Structures are given as C-alpha cells and as structure tokens.
mmCIF file of C-alpha atoms in Angstrom:
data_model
loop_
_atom_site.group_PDB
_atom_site.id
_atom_site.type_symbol
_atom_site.label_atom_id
_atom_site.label_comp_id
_atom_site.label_asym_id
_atom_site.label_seq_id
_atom_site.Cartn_x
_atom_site.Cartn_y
_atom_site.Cartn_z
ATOM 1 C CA UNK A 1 -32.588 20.098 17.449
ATOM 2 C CA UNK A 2 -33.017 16.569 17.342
ATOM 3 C CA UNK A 3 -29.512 14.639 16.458
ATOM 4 C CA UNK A 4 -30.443 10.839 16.402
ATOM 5 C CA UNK A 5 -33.674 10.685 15.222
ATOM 6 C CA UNK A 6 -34.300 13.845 12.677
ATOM 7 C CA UNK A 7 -37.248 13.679 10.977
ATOM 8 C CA UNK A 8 -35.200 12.813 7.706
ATOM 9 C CA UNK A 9 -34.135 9.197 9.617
ATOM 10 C CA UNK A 10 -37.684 8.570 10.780
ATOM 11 C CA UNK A 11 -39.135 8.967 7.271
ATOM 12 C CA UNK A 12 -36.327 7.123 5.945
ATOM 13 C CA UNK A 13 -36.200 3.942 7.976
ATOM 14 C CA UNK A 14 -37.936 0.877 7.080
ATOM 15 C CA UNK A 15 -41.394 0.312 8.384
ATOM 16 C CA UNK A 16 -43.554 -3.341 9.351
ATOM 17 C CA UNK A 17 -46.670 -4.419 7.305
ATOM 18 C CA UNK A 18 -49.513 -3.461 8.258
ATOM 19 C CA UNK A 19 -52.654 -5.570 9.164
ATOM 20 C CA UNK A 20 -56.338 -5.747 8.057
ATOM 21 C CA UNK A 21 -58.239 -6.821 10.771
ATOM 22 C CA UNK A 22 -62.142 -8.110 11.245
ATOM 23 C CA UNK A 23 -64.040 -8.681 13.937
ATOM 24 C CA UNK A 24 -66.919 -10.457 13.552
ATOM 25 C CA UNK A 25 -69.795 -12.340 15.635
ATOM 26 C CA UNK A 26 -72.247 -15.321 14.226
ATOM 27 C CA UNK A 27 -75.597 -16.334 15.171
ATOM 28 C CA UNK A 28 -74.261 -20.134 14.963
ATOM 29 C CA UNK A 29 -71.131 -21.907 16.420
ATOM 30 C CA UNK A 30 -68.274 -23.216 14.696
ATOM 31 C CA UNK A 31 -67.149 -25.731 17.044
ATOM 32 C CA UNK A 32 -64.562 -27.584 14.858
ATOM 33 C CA UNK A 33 -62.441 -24.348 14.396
ATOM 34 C CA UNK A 34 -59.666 -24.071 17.234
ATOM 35 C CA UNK A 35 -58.861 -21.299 19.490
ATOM 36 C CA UNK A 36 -55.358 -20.647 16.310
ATOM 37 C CA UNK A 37 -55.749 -21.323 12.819
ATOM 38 C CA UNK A 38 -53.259 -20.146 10.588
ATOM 39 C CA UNK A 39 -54.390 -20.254 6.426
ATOM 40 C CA UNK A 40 -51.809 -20.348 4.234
ATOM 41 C CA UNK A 41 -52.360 -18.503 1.135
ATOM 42 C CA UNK A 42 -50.689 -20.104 -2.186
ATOM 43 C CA UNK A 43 -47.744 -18.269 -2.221
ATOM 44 C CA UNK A 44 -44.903 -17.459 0.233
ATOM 45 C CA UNK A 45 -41.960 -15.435 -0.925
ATOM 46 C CA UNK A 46 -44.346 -13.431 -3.641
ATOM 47 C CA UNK A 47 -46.626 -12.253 -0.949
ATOM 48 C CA UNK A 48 -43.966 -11.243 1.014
ATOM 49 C CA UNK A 49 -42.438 -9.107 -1.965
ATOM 50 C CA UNK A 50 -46.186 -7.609 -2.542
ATOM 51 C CA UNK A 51 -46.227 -6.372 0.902
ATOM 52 C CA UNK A 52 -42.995 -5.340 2.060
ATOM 53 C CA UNK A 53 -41.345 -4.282 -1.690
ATOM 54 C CA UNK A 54 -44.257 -3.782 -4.132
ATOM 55 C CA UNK A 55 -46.324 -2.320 -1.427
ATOM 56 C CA UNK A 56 -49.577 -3.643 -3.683
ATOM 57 C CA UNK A 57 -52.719 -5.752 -1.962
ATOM 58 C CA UNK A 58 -52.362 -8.692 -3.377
ATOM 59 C CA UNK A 59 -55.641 -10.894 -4.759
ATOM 60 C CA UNK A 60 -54.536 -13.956 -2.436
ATOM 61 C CA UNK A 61 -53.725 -13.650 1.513
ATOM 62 C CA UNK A 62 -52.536 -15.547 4.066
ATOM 63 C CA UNK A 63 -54.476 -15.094 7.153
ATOM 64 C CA UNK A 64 -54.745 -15.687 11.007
ATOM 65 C CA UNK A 65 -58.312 -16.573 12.499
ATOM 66 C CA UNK A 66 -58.897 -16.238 16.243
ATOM 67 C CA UNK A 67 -61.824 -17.653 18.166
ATOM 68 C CA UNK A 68 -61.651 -16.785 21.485
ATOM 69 C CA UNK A 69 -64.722 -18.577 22.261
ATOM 70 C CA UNK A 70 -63.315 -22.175 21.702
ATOM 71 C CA UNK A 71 -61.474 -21.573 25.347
ATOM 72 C CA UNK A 72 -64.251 -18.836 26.842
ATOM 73 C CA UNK A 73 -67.451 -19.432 26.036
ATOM 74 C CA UNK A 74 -68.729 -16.509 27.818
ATOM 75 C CA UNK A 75 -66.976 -13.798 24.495
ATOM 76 C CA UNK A 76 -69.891 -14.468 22.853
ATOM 77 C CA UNK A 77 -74.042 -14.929 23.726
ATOM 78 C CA UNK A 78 -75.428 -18.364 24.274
ATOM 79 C CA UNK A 79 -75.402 -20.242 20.427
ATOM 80 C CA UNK A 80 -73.222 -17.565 18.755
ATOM 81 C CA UNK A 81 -69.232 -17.600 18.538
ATOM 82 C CA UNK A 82 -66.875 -14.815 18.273
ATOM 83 C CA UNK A 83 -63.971 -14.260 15.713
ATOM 84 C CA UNK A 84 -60.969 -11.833 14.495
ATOM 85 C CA UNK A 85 -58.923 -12.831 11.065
ATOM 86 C CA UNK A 86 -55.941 -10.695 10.664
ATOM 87 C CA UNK A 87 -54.267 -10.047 6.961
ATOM 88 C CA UNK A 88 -50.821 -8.872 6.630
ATOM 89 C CA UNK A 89 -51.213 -5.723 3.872
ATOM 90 C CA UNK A 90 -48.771 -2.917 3.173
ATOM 91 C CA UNK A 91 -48.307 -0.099 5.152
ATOM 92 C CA UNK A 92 -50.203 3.196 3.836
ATOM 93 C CA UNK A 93 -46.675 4.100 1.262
ATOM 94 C CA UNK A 94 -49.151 1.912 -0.861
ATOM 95 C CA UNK A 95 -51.491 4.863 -1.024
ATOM 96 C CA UNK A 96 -53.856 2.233 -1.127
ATOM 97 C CA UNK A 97 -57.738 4.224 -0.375
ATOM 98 C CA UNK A 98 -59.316 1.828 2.448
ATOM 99 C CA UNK A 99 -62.250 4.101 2.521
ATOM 100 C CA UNK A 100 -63.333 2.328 -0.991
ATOM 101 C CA UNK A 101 -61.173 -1.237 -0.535
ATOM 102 C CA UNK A 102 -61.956 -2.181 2.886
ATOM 103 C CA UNK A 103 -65.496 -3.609 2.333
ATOM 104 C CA UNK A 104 -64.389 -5.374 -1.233
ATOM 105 C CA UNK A 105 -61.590 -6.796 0.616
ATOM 106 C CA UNK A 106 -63.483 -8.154 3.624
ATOM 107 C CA UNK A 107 -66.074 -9.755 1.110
ATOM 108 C CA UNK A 108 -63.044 -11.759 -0.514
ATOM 109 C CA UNK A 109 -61.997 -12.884 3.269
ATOM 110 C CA UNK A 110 -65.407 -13.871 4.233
ATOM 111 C CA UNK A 111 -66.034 -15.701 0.891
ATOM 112 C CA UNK A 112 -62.376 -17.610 1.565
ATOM 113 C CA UNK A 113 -63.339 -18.387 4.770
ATOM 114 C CA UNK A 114 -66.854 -19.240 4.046
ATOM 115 C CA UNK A 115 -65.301 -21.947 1.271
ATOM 116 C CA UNK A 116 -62.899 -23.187 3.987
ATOM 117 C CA UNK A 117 -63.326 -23.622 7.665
ATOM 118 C CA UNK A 118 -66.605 -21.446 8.499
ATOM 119 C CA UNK A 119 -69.322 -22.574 5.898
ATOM 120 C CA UNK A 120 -72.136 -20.142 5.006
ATOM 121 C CA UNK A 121 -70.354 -17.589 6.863
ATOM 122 C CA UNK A 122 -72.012 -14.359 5.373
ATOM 123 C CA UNK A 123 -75.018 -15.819 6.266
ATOM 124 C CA UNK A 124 -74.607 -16.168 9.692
ATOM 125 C CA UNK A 125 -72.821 -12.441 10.899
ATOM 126 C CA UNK A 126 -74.687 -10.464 13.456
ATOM 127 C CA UNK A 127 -72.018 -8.440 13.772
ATOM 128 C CA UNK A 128 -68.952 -6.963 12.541
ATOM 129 C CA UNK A 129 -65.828 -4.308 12.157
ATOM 130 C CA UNK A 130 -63.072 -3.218 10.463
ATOM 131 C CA UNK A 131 -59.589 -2.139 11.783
ATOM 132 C CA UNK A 132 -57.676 -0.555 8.348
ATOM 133 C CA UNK A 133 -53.846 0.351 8.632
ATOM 134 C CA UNK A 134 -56.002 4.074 8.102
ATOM 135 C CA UNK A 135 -57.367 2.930 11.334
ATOM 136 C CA UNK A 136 -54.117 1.749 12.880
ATOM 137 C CA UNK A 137 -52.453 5.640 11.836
ATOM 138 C CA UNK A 138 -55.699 7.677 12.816
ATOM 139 C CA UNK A 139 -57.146 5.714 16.000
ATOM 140 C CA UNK A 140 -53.808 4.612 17.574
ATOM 141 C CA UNK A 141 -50.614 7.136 15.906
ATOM 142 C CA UNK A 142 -49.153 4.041 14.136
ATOM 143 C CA UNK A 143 -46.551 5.920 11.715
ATOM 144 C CA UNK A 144 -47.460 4.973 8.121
ATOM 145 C CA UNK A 145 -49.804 2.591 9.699
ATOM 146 C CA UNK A 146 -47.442 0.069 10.166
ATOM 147 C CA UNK A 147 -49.156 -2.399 12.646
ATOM 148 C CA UNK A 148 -45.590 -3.088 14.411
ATOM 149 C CA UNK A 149 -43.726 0.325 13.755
ATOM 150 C CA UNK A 150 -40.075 0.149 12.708
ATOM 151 C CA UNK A 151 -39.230 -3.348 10.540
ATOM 152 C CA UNK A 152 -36.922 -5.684 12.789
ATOM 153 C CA UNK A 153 -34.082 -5.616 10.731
ATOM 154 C CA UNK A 154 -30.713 -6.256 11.981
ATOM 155 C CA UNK A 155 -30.058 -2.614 11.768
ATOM 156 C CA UNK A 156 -33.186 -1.565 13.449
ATOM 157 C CA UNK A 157 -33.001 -4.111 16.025
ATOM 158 C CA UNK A 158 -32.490 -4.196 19.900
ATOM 159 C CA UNK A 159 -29.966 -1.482 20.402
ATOM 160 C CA UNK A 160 -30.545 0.027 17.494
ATOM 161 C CA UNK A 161 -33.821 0.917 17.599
ATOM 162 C CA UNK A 162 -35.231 4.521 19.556
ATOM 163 C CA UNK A 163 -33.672 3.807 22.971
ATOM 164 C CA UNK A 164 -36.486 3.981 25.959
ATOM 165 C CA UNK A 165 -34.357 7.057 27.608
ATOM 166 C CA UNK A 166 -34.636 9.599 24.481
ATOM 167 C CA UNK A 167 -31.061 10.159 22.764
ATOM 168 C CA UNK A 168 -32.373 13.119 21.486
ATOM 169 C CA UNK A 169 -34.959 15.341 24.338
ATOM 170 C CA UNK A 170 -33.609 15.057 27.826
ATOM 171 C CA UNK A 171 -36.782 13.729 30.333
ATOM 172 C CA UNK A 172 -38.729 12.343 27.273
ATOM 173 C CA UNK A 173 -38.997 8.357 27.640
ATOM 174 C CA UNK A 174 -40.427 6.068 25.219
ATOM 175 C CA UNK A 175 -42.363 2.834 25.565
ATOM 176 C CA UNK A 176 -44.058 0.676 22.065
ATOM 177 C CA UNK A 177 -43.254 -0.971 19.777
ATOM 178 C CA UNK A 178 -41.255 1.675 17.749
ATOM 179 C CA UNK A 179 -38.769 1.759 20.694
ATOM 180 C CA UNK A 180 -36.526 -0.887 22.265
ATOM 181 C CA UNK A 181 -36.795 -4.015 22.971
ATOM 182 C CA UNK A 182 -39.173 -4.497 19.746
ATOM 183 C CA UNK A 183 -42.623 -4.912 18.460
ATOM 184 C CA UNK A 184 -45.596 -8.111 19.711
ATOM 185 C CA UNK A 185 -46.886 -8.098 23.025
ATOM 186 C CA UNK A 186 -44.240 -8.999 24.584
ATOM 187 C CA UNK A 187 -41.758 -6.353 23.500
ATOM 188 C CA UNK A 188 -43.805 -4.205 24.477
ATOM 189 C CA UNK A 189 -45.060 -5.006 27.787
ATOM 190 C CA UNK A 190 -41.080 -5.489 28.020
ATOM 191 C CA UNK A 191 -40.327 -1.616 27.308
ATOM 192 C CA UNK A 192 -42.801 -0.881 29.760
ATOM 193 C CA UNK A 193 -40.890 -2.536 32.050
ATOM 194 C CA UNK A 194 -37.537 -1.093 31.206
ATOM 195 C CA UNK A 195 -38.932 2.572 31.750
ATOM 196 C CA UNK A 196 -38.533 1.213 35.947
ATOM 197 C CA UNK A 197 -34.964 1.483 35.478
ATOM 198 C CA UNK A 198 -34.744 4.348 33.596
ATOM 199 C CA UNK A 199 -36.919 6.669 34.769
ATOM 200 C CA UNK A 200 -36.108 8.660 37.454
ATOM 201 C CA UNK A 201 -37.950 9.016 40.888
ATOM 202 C CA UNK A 202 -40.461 11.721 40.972
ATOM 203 C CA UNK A 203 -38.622 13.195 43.547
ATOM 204 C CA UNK A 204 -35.830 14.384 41.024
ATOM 205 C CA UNK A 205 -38.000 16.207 39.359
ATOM 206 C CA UNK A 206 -39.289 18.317 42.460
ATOM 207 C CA UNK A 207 -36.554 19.068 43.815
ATOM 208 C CA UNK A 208 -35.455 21.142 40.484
ATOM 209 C CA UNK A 209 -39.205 22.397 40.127
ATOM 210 C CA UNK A 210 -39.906 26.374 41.286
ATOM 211 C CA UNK A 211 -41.330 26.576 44.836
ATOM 212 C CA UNK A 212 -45.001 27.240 45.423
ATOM 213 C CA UNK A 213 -43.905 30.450 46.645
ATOM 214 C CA UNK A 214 -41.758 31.401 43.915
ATOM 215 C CA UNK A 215 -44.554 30.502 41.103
ATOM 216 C CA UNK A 216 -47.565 32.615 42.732
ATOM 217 C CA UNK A 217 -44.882 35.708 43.637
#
C-alpha cells in the first residue's frame, strides 16, 4: 500500500490552471506582431480568483500569443504566418463541457485578437486547432487537466512535491512536472536530469533478475 502519496492526498492536493490553447495559420503576415506578446485582460486579482477559487471561465482573459515565424520564417509557407495564443482556464473541477465551449470560446479569442493586434483575423485562417484541458487529461494524462500538475505552493514545492525516486513503490522513478523540481520546461527537462543520479545502473537490476536457464527450466 502506498504511504506518501494515497490516492486520498493526490485527490486532495491543490492542482495548476489549466490552459486553452489555439493553433492557428493565416494566409497573410502579421509582421508588426513580435515573436512574445503578452495581452492583459482588464482584471488581475478577479481572474485569478475565477480560475484558481471559483473554478468558472470567465467572459474576459488574459492571453499569451506566440509567432514563431517572426524569428523562423520557414514555420509557415511563403506569405502566411504561424500562431499559438494560450488562455489560463480552470482545471476540469469546473466541470466545465469543452465539447460545447471550446468553439464559442475560440470565437471570443479570435474576435479579441482580431480588434487588437491581428486585424481581420477570421478572415484570414487556413488553418487551425484546439488543445482543451479535456485534451491536456485525455491526450497527455494531465490529472484534472491541470496544464502544470500540482500548484507550486510552498507546501507543494521543491522537496515537497512527489520525489523523482518513488517514496512509496521501490524501482518506480518519476520525471514531469507533477514531480520534483517543478512544472515549465525547465523543471522538467531538470527532473529528467535528476533521474542520472538516481537511477540505478542497469546492471543492478540483472544481477537480481532469474537466469536464462532458470526461466525456460
């Protein structure tokens, strides 16, 4: 039985945001719009609350567009430009249904966008998808679909969070960004980097394993 992390701590402990994500190509370039551009919704600490507390999808967003075409050209044909916006959201304790909300919600980012720093953007897609925090739990295991697993508090920070070495199933070693050092890219190209010290050789393992001999007997 599992000591550290039951089942009753894992559904208890507090989980990121999630993120609604699309990706999207036009048949024009934006050449004004950087490589980062951060939109600031009206509100701050609200939003926050609606997300993380409330768990509701707020009417207004604050938002993160990438275009990795202002430094590569070549992520997009000749005369077309490439894009992701990101939108913090709650995780799926909302029991929000982003079967039916997904489109209605990308239509209010494209429209905000449109108005702002891509004009006529509907116009111009050629193409486009969705990544849901449905999509974050069924395409990549994301509990609750919470884009960066367990919520950096100070209590489910560094040490405190799952350890890479399992304190609970001897052999079982953990890497992501539900396990330690944290969440983002780097934390977890970090905890892949920690399994090399944890880990043990191969050879360990072999040694302890049944001979060829003694499995086919």
């Amino acid at each position: 039985a599992r000591r550290r992390w039951t089942n009753r701590r894992v559904e208890r402990s507090r989980y990121s945001m999630s993120l609604f994500v699309w990706y999207f190509g036009t048949k024009r370039t934006y050449p004004d719009v950087r490589h980062h551009t951060i939109l600031l919704g009206p509100r701050y600490k609200a939003l926050l609350d609606d997300i993380f507390e409330k768990k509701v999808l707020a009417d207004d967003f604050s938002l993160y567009l990438h275009r990795p075409t202002a430094t590569d050209p070549s992520m997009a044909p000749e005369g077309h430009d490439a894009f992701y916006v990101l939108s913090p959201v709650p995780h799926l304790d909302s029991g929000l249904d982003w079967a039916t909300r997904a489109e209605t919600y990308r239509r209010a980012i494209s429209q905000y966008l449109g108005d702002t720093v891509l004009p006529d953007l509907e116009g111009q897609i050629v193409t486009s998808r969705v990544l849901t925090p449905q999509g974050f739990h069924d395409d990549y295991l994301a509990f609750k679909g919470a884009a960066f697993s367990l919520e950096p508090v100070l209590t489910q920070s560094a040490f405190f969070r799952p350890h890479n070495a399992s304190e609970d199933i001897e052999h079982l070693y953990l890497v992501g960004a539900g396990t330690h050092p944290g969440a983002g890219m780097p934390g977890v190209l970090s905890s892949a980097r920690v399994l090399d010290t944890v880990v043990p050789d191969p050879a360990a393992f072999a040694s302890r394993s049944p001979s060829a001999e003694a499995v086919t007997a």
